[in-house]
mmCIF file of C-alpha atoms in Angstrom:
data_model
loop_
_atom_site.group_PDB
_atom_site.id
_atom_site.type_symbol
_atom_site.label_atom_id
_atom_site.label_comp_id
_atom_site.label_asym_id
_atom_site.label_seq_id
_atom_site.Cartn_x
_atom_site.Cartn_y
_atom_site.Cartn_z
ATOM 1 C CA UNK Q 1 84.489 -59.573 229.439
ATOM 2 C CA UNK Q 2 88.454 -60.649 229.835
ATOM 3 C CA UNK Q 3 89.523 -63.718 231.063
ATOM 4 C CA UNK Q 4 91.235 -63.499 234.415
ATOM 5 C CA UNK Q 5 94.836 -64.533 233.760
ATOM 6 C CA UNK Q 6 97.230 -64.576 236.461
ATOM 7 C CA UNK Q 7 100.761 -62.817 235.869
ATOM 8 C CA UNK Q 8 103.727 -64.480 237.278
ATOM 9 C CA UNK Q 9 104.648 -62.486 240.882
ATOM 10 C CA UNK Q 10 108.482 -62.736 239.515
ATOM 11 C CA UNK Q 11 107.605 -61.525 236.311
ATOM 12 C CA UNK Q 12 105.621 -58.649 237.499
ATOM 13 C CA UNK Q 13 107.945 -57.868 240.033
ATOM 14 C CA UNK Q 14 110.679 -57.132 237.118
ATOM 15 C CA UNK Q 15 108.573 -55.161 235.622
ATOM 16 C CA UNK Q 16 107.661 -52.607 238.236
ATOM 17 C CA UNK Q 17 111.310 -52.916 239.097
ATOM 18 C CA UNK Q 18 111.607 -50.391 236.143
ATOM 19 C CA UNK Q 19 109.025 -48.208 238.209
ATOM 20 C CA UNK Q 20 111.046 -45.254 239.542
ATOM 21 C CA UNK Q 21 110.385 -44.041 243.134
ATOM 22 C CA UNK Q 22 111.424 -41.777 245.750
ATOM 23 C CA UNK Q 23 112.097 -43.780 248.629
ATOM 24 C CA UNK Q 24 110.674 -43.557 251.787
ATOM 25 C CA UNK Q 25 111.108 -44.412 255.551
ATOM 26 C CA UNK Q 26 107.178 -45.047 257.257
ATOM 27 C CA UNK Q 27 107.789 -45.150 260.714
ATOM 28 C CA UNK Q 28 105.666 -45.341 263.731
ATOM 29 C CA UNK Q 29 105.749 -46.311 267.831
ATOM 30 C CA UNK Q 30 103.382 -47.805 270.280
ATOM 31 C CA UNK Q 31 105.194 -47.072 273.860
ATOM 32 C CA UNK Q 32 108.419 -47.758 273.605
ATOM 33 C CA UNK Q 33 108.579 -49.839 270.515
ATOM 34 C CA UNK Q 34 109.344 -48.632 267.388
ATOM 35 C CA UNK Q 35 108.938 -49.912 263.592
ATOM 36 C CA UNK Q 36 110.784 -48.136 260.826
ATOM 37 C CA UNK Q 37 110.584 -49.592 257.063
ATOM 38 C CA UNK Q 38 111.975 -48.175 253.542
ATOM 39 C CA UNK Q 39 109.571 -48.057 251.331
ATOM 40 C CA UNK Q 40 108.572 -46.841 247.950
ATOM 41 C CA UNK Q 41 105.258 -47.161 247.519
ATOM 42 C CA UNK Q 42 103.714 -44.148 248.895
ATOM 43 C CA UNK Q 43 101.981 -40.958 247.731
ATOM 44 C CA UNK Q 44 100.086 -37.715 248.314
ATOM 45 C CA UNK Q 45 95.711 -38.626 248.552
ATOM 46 C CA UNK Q 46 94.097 -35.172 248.662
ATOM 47 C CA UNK Q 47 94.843 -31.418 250.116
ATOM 48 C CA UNK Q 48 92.074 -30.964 252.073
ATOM 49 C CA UNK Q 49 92.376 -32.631 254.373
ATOM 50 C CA UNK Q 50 96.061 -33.565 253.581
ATOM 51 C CA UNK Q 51 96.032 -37.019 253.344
ATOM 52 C CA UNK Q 52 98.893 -39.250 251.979
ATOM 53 C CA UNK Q 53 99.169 -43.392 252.056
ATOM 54 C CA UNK Q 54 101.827 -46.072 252.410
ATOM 55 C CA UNK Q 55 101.417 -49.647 251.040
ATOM 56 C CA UNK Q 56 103.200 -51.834 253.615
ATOM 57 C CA UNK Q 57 103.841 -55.870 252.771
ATOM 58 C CA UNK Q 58 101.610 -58.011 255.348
ATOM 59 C CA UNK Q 59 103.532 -60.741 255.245
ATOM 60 C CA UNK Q 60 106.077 -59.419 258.092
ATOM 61 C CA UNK Q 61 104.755 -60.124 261.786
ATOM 62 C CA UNK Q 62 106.901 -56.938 262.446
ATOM 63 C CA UNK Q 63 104.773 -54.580 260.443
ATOM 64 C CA UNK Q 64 101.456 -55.803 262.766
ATOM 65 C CA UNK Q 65 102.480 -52.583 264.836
ATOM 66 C CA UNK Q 66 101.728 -50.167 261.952
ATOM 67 C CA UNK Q 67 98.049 -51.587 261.689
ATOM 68 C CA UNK Q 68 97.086 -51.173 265.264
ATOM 69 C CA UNK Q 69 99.049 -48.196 266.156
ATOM 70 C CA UNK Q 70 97.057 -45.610 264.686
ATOM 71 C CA UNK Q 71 99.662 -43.309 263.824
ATOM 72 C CA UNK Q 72 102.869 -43.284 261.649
ATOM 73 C CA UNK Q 73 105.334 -40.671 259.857
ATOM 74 C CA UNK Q 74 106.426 -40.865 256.273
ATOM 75 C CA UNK Q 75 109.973 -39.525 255.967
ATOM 76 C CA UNK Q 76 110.940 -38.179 252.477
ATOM 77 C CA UNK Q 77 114.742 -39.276 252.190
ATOM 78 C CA UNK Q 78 117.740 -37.466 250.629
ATOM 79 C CA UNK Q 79 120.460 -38.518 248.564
ATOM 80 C CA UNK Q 80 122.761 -38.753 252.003
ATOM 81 C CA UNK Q 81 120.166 -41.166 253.404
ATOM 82 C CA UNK Q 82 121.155 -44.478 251.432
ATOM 83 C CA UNK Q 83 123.024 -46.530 254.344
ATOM 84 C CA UNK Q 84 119.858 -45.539 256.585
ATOM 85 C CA UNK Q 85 117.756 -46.687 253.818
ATOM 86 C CA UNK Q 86 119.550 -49.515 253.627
ATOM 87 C CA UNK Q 87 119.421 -50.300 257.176
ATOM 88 C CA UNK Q 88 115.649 -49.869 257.330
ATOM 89 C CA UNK Q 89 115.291 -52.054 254.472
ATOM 90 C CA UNK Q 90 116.686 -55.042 255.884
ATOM 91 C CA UNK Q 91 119.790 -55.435 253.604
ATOM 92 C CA UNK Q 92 122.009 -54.576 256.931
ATOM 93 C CA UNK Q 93 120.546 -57.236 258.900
ATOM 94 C CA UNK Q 94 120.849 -54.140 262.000
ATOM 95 C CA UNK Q 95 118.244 -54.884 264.456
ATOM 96 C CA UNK Q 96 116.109 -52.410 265.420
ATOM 97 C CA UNK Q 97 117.450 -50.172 267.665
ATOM 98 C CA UNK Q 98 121.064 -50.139 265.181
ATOM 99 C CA UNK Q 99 118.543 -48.972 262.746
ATOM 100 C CA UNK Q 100 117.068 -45.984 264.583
ATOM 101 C CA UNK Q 101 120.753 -45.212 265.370
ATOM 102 C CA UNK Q 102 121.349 -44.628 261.987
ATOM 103 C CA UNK Q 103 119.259 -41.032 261.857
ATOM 104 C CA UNK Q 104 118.475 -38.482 264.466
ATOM 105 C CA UNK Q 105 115.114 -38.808 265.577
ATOM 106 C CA UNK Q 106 112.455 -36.653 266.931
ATOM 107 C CA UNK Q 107 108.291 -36.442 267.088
ATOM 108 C CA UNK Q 108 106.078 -33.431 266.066
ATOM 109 C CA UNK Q 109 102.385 -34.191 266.730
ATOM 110 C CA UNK Q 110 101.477 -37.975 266.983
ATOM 111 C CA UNK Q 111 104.699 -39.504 268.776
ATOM 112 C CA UNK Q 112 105.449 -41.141 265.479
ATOM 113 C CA UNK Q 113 109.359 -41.029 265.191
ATOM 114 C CA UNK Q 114 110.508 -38.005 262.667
ATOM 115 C CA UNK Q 115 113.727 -38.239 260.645
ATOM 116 C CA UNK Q 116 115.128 -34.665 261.806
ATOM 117 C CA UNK Q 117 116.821 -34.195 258.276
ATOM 118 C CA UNK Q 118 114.328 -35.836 255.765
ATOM 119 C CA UNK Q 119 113.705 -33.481 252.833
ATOM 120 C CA UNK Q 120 110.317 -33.544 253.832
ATOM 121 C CA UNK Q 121 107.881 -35.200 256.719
ATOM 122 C CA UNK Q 122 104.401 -35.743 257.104
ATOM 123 C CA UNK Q 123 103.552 -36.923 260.863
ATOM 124 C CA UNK Q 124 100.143 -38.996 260.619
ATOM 125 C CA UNK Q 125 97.093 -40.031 262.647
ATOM 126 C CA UNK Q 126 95.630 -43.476 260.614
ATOM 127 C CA UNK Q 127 92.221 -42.865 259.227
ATOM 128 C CA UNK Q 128 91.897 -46.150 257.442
ATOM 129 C CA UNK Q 129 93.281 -49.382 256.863
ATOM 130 C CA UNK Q 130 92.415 -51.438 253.683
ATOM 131 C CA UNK Q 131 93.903 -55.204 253.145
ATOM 132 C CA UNK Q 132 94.946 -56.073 249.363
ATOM 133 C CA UNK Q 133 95.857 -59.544 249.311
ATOM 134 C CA UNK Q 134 99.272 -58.995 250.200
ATOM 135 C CA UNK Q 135 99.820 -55.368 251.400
ATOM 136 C CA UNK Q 136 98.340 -53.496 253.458
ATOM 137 C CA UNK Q 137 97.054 -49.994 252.283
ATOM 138 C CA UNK Q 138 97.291 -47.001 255.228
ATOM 139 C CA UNK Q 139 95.792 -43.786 254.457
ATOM 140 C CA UNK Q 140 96.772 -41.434 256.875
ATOM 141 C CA UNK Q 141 95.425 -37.876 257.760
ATOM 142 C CA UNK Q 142 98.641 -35.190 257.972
ATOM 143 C CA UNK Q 143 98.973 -33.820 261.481
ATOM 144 C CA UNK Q 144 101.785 -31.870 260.759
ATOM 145 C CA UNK Q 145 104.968 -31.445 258.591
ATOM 146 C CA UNK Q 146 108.422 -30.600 258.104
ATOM 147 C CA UNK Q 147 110.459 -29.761 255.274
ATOM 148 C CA UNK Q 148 114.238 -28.732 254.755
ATOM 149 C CA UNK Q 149 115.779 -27.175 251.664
ATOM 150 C CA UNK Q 150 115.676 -28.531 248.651
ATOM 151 C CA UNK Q 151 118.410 -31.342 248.016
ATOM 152 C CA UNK Q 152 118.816 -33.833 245.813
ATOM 153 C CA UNK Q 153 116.513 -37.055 246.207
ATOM 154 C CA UNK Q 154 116.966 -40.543 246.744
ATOM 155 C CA UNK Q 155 114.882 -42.623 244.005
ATOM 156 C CA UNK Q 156 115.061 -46.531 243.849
ATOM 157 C CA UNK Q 157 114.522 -48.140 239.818
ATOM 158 C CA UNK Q 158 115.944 -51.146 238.328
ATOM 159 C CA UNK Q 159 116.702 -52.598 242.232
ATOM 160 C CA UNK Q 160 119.584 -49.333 242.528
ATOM 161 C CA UNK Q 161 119.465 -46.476 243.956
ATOM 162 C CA UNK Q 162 119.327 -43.282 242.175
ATOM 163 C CA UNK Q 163 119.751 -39.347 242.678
ATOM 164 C CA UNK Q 164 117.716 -36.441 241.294
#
């Protein structure tokens, strides 16, 4: 049996900085309040039933709406997306409604907010919610999506944005 032997947070966190992903804005709404993060930790579950999940940090009192909401839309974002991704990510310091200026919003099925011109959405009802120390895991079941043509993508690796 291994020994359990802590990595360093900073170290691993340089590591998985040279983890490529497509980056992501989750988004969802209870009433008239709205959450929107950028995230990159996200990904495709099953088919049937289509089924993707977002990892969201729970160390932000501001993400508490995405775990009792029970709905949210992940927004696949395009190389012309990097200032919104920026502003959702917090480097802007925009506050929230700035940020939802920043895109053209709509809803399909849930009332989560839809990025009109994401490459591609998938509009969520929450069918679990599973704590891991310091994330929180969503799985959501896909409701609906939307997809434009094909454009180039926005990836984030070594802390920089990237296009594909």
């Amino acid at each position: 049996m291994l020994n359990r032997q802590p990595i360093d947070p900073r170290l691993y966190r340089d590591a998985m900085s040279r983890f490529g992903g497509h980056v992501q804005l989750v988004t969802t709404a209870v009433g008239d309040m709205r959450r929107g993060v950028t995230i990159t930790a996200a990904c495709s579950v099953s088919d049937s039933p289509a089924t993707v999940l977002v990892c969201l940090n729970n160390s932000n009192p501001k993400n508490e709406i995405f775990f009792r909401s029970g709905i949210f839309a992940l927004n696949t974002l395009g190389a012309h997306h990097k200032a919104l991704a920026d502003a959702f990510s917090g480097r802007t310091q925009l506050d929230n409604d700035e940020r939802f200026a920043t895109g053209i919003f709509d809803t399909l099925v849930t009332g989560a907010p839809v990025l009109q011109d994401a490459l591609a959405s998938f509009d969520c009802r929450v069918t679990e919610i599973k704590e891991m120390t310091t994330h929180h895991i969503i799985f959501g079941e896909v409701m609906a999506v939307r997809f434009d043509h094909a454009k180039p993508a926005l990836l984030y690796m070594n802390r920089d944005y990237h296009t594909l």
